[in-house]
Structure formats: structure tokens, C-alpha cells
Amino acid sequence: MSEYNWCHGPNCHTYSTQSRIRGSGDNKVLRTIKIKQGRYNYSGRPELITYDDYFCNQSCLMDFIRTHLTTVIAIAPRREPLETPIKVEKTKREDYKYVWNSGESRRVPYQATRTTIKSVDNDNG
Ligand SMILES: [Zn+2]
């Protein structure tokens, strides 16, 4: 694992920022940003790799995704939806709402329904 990566954003070297200027005199260029690996990794676990190690910012990340989306999707295409088993609980409760009528608001009681999604323990199934 090398210590630095070049930003993988396909347009990184075209953005006009002072941090990209290299060269001297009349031979100046905008250069792809060099990224120190683990620069935002505060976990103490250097094996954790994030996009921050390959892209100087989210703009460059999104440029990369737009350019290579079809290829990236082909790595792990989803042809069927995934499902997570749940239990849905509906409970009734008294609540109030405000109804406007002739420039006055009135507090009116009504029966509200609260929907709660509960996870299902798959280990017992
Ligand atoms: Zn970049």
C-alpha cells in the first residue's frame, strides 16, 4: 500500500484552484491532487479504506461515478429487489389538529394512527 494516491476524479486536473497549480514561470499547469492515504481515517484502523483515500472531494467522486457508472454497476448488478422481513404495528391514539375556519383556528380531537416498523429476528426463524 503506497502512502499517496492521485485523485481519481477524471476532471480533477481541470479545476482552477491554487492547490492544483504546479510548475514555474510560463510552464505552469493544473495538476491532479495528491492524496495522503488515511487523511480522514480517525478510527485507528488503517485497513479501513474510504473514498477519501481516492478522491480529493465529493465533486471528483461524483465526476468519477458519472463517467464510470455503467462499469461500476456491472460489478454487482441488482436484477431482483432485496427484502427485509418486518412486523408492522399500528396503534391508535388520541391527538389534536388545528382547523382553520373564518380566520380562526380551532383545536379538534381526532383518532391518529401510529405505524411502527419492527425488525424480525431472523436467527430464530
Ligand atoms: Zn480531485
mmCIF file of C-alpha atoms and ligand atoms in Angstrom:
data_model
loop_
_atom_site.group_PDB
_atom_site.id
_atom_site.type_symbol
_atom_site.label_atom_id
_atom_site.label_comp_id
_atom_site.label_asym_id
_atom_site.label_seq_id
_atom_site.Cartn_x
_atom_site.Cartn_y
_atom_site.Cartn_z
ATOM 1 C CA MET A 1 0.000 0.000 0.000
ATOM 2 C CA SER A 2 1.602 3.215 -1.131
ATOM 3 C CA GLU A 3 1.362 6.272 1.051
ATOM 4 C CA TYR A 4 -0.266 8.517 -1.547
ATOM 5 C CA ASN A 5 -2.900 8.224 -4.277
ATOM 6 C CA TRP A 6 -3.623 10.566 -7.132
ATOM 7 C CA CYS A 7 -7.223 11.754 -7.053
ATOM 8 C CA HIS A 8 -9.240 9.517 -9.388
ATOM 9 C CA GLY A 9 -11.616 12.300 -10.451
ATOM 10 C CA PRO A 10 -11.430 12.442 -14.261
ATOM 11 C CA ASN A 11 -11.643 16.258 -14.208
ATOM 12 C CA CYS A 12 -9.550 16.932 -11.104
ATOM 13 C CA HIS A 13 -6.735 18.487 -13.137
ATOM 14 C CA THR A 14 -9.139 20.958 -14.784
ATOM 15 C CA TYR A 15 -10.493 22.711 -11.673
ATOM 16 C CA SER A 16 -8.909 26.123 -11.147
ATOM 17 C CA THR A 17 -7.724 26.118 -7.554
ATOM 18 C CA GLN A 18 -4.422 27.323 -6.128
ATOM 19 C CA SER A 19 -3.786 23.884 -4.618
ATOM 20 C CA ARG A 20 -3.547 22.411 -8.144
ATOM 21 C CA ILE A 21 -1.013 24.884 -9.575
ATOM 22 C CA ARG A 22 2.384 23.333 -10.282
ATOM 23 C CA GLY A 23 5.397 24.391 -12.340
ATOM 24 C CA SER A 24 7.272 27.661 -12.622
ATOM 25 C CA GLY A 25 7.365 30.711 -14.850
ATOM 26 C CA ASP A 26 5.458 30.188 -18.092
ATOM 27 C CA ASN A 27 5.318 26.421 -17.611
ATOM 28 C CA LYS A 28 2.519 26.234 -15.076
ATOM 29 C CA VAL A 29 -0.140 23.514 -15.025
ATOM 30 C CA LEU A 30 -3.171 22.470 -13.021
ATOM 31 C CA ARG A 31 -2.296 19.034 -11.659
ATOM 32 C CA THR A 32 -4.408 16.216 -10.221
ATOM 33 C CA ILE A 33 -4.498 16.431 -6.407
ATOM 34 C CA LYS A 34 -2.193 14.077 -4.494
ATOM 35 C CA ILE A 35 -3.948 12.437 -1.540
ATOM 36 C CA LYS A 36 -2.303 11.155 1.611
ATOM 37 C CA GLN A 37 -3.941 7.825 2.435
ATOM 38 C CA GLY A 38 -5.893 7.726 5.676
ATOM 39 C CA ARG A 39 -6.074 11.529 5.889
ATOM 40 C CA TYR A 40 -9.615 11.399 7.341
ATOM 41 C CA ASN A 41 -9.343 7.980 8.989
ATOM 42 C CA TYR A 42 -9.583 8.649 12.716
ATOM 43 C CA SER A 43 -10.599 5.079 13.564
ATOM 44 C CA GLY A 44 -7.090 3.917 14.381
ATOM 45 C CA ARG A 45 -7.636 1.094 11.869
ATOM 46 C CA PRO A 46 -5.517 1.803 8.773
ATOM 47 C CA GLU A 47 -7.110 -1.142 6.913
ATOM 48 C CA LEU A 48 -10.367 0.822 6.615
ATOM 49 C CA ILE A 49 -10.339 2.417 3.189
ATOM 50 C CA THR A 50 -12.814 5.125 2.225
ATOM 51 C CA TYR A 51 -13.411 7.212 -0.868
ATOM 52 C CA ASP A 52 -11.429 9.982 0.826
ATOM 53 C CA ASP A 53 -8.326 7.949 0.015
ATOM 54 C CA TYR A 54 -9.071 8.084 -3.731
ATOM 55 C CA PHE A 55 -10.911 11.355 -4.290
ATOM 56 C CA CYS A 56 -9.856 14.830 -3.161
ATOM 57 C CA ASN A 57 -13.507 15.851 -2.662
ATOM 58 C CA GLN A 58 -17.082 14.757 -3.402
ATOM 59 C CA SER A 59 -17.096 16.644 -6.710
ATOM 60 C CA CYS A 60 -14.301 14.422 -8.024
ATOM 61 C CA LEU A 61 -16.071 11.346 -6.604
ATOM 62 C CA MET A 62 -19.291 12.255 -8.424
ATOM 63 C CA ASP A 63 -17.375 13.008 -11.657
ATOM 64 C CA PHE A 64 -15.882 9.516 -11.437
ATOM 65 C CA ILE A 65 -19.264 7.885 -10.735
ATOM 66 C CA ARG A 66 -20.914 9.735 -13.639
ATOM 67 C CA THR A 67 -18.099 8.736 -16.006
ATOM 68 C CA HIS A 68 -17.900 5.078 -14.927
ATOM 69 C CA LEU A 69 -21.413 4.363 -13.626
ATOM 70 C CA THR A 70 -22.223 1.630 -16.156
ATOM 71 C CA THR A 71 -18.974 -0.181 -15.410
ATOM 72 C CA VAL A 72 -19.394 0.152 -11.644
ATOM 73 C CA ILE A 73 -22.988 -1.156 -11.767
ATOM 74 C CA ALA A 74 -21.813 -4.130 -13.843
ATOM 75 C CA ILE A 75 -19.618 -5.239 -10.898
ATOM 76 C CA ALA A 76 -22.677 -6.061 -8.783
ATOM 77 C CA PRO A 77 -25.873 -5.638 -10.810
ATOM 78 C CA ARG A 78 -29.199 -5.856 -8.943
ATOM 79 C CA ARG A 79 -31.822 -7.644 -11.034
ATOM 80 C CA GLU A 80 -34.169 -8.513 -8.184
ATOM 81 C CA PRO A 81 -35.238 -6.386 -5.230
ATOM 82 C CA LEU A 82 -33.963 -7.308 -1.775
ATOM 83 C CA GLU A 83 -36.359 -7.657 1.127
ATOM 84 C CA THR A 84 -36.057 -7.296 4.887
ATOM 85 C CA PRO A 85 -38.669 -9.156 6.958
ATOM 86 C CA ILE A 86 -40.507 -6.809 9.325
ATOM 87 C CA LYS A 87 -43.531 -6.630 11.575
ATOM 88 C CA VAL A 88 -45.783 -3.597 11.256
ATOM 89 C CA GLU A 89 -47.601 -2.420 14.356
ATOM 90 C CA LYS A 90 -50.419 0.077 14.139
ATOM 91 C CA THR A 91 -51.589 1.752 17.297
ATOM 92 C CA LYS A 92 -54.429 4.208 17.716
ATOM 93 C CA ARG A 93 -54.135 7.225 19.901
ATOM 94 C CA GLU A 94 -55.965 10.440 20.571
ATOM 95 C CA ASP A 95 -54.374 13.512 19.056
ATOM 96 C CA TYR A 96 -55.391 17.031 18.149
ATOM 97 C CA LYS A 97 -55.228 19.020 14.968
ATOM 98 C CA TYR A 98 -55.912 22.647 14.258
ATOM 99 C CA VAL A 99 -58.678 23.501 11.821
ATOM 100 C CA TRP A 100 -58.947 26.981 10.323
ATOM 101 C CA ASN A 101 -62.396 28.365 9.786
ATOM 102 C CA SER A 102 -63.344 32.001 9.128
ATOM 103 C CA GLY A 103 -59.916 33.255 10.197
ATOM 104 C CA GLU A 104 -59.932 31.335 13.476
ATOM 105 C CA SER A 105 -58.163 28.124 14.351
ATOM 106 C CA ARG A 106 -59.858 25.538 16.485
ATOM 107 C CA ARG A 107 -58.221 22.619 18.264
ATOM 108 C CA VAL A 108 -60.097 19.474 17.221
ATOM 109 C CA PRO A 109 -59.523 15.963 18.588
ATOM 110 C CA TYR A 110 -59.063 13.093 16.168
ATOM 111 C CA GLN A 111 -58.010 9.458 16.168
ATOM 112 C CA ALA A 112 -54.407 9.230 14.946
ATOM 113 C CA THR A 113 -52.677 6.042 13.819
ATOM 114 C CA ARG A 114 -49.053 5.451 14.566
ATOM 115 C CA THR A 115 -47.248 2.951 12.322
ATOM 116 C CA THR A 116 -44.189 1.300 13.839
ATOM 117 C CA ILE A 117 -41.860 -0.908 11.800
ATOM 118 C CA LYS A 118 -40.196 -3.571 13.951
ATOM 119 C CA SER A 119 -37.338 -5.734 12.868
ATOM 120 C CA VAL A 120 -37.727 -9.508 12.884
ATOM 121 C CA ASP A 121 -35.024 -11.660 14.431
ATOM 122 C CA ASN A 122 -34.009 -13.920 11.546
ATOM 123 C CA ASP A 123 -31.842 -16.143 13.727
ATOM 124 C CA ASN A 124 -34.928 -17.734 15.320
ATOM 125 C CA GLY A 125 -36.666 -18.426 12.015
HETATM 126 ZN ZN ZN B 1 -9.841 15.567 -7.318
#
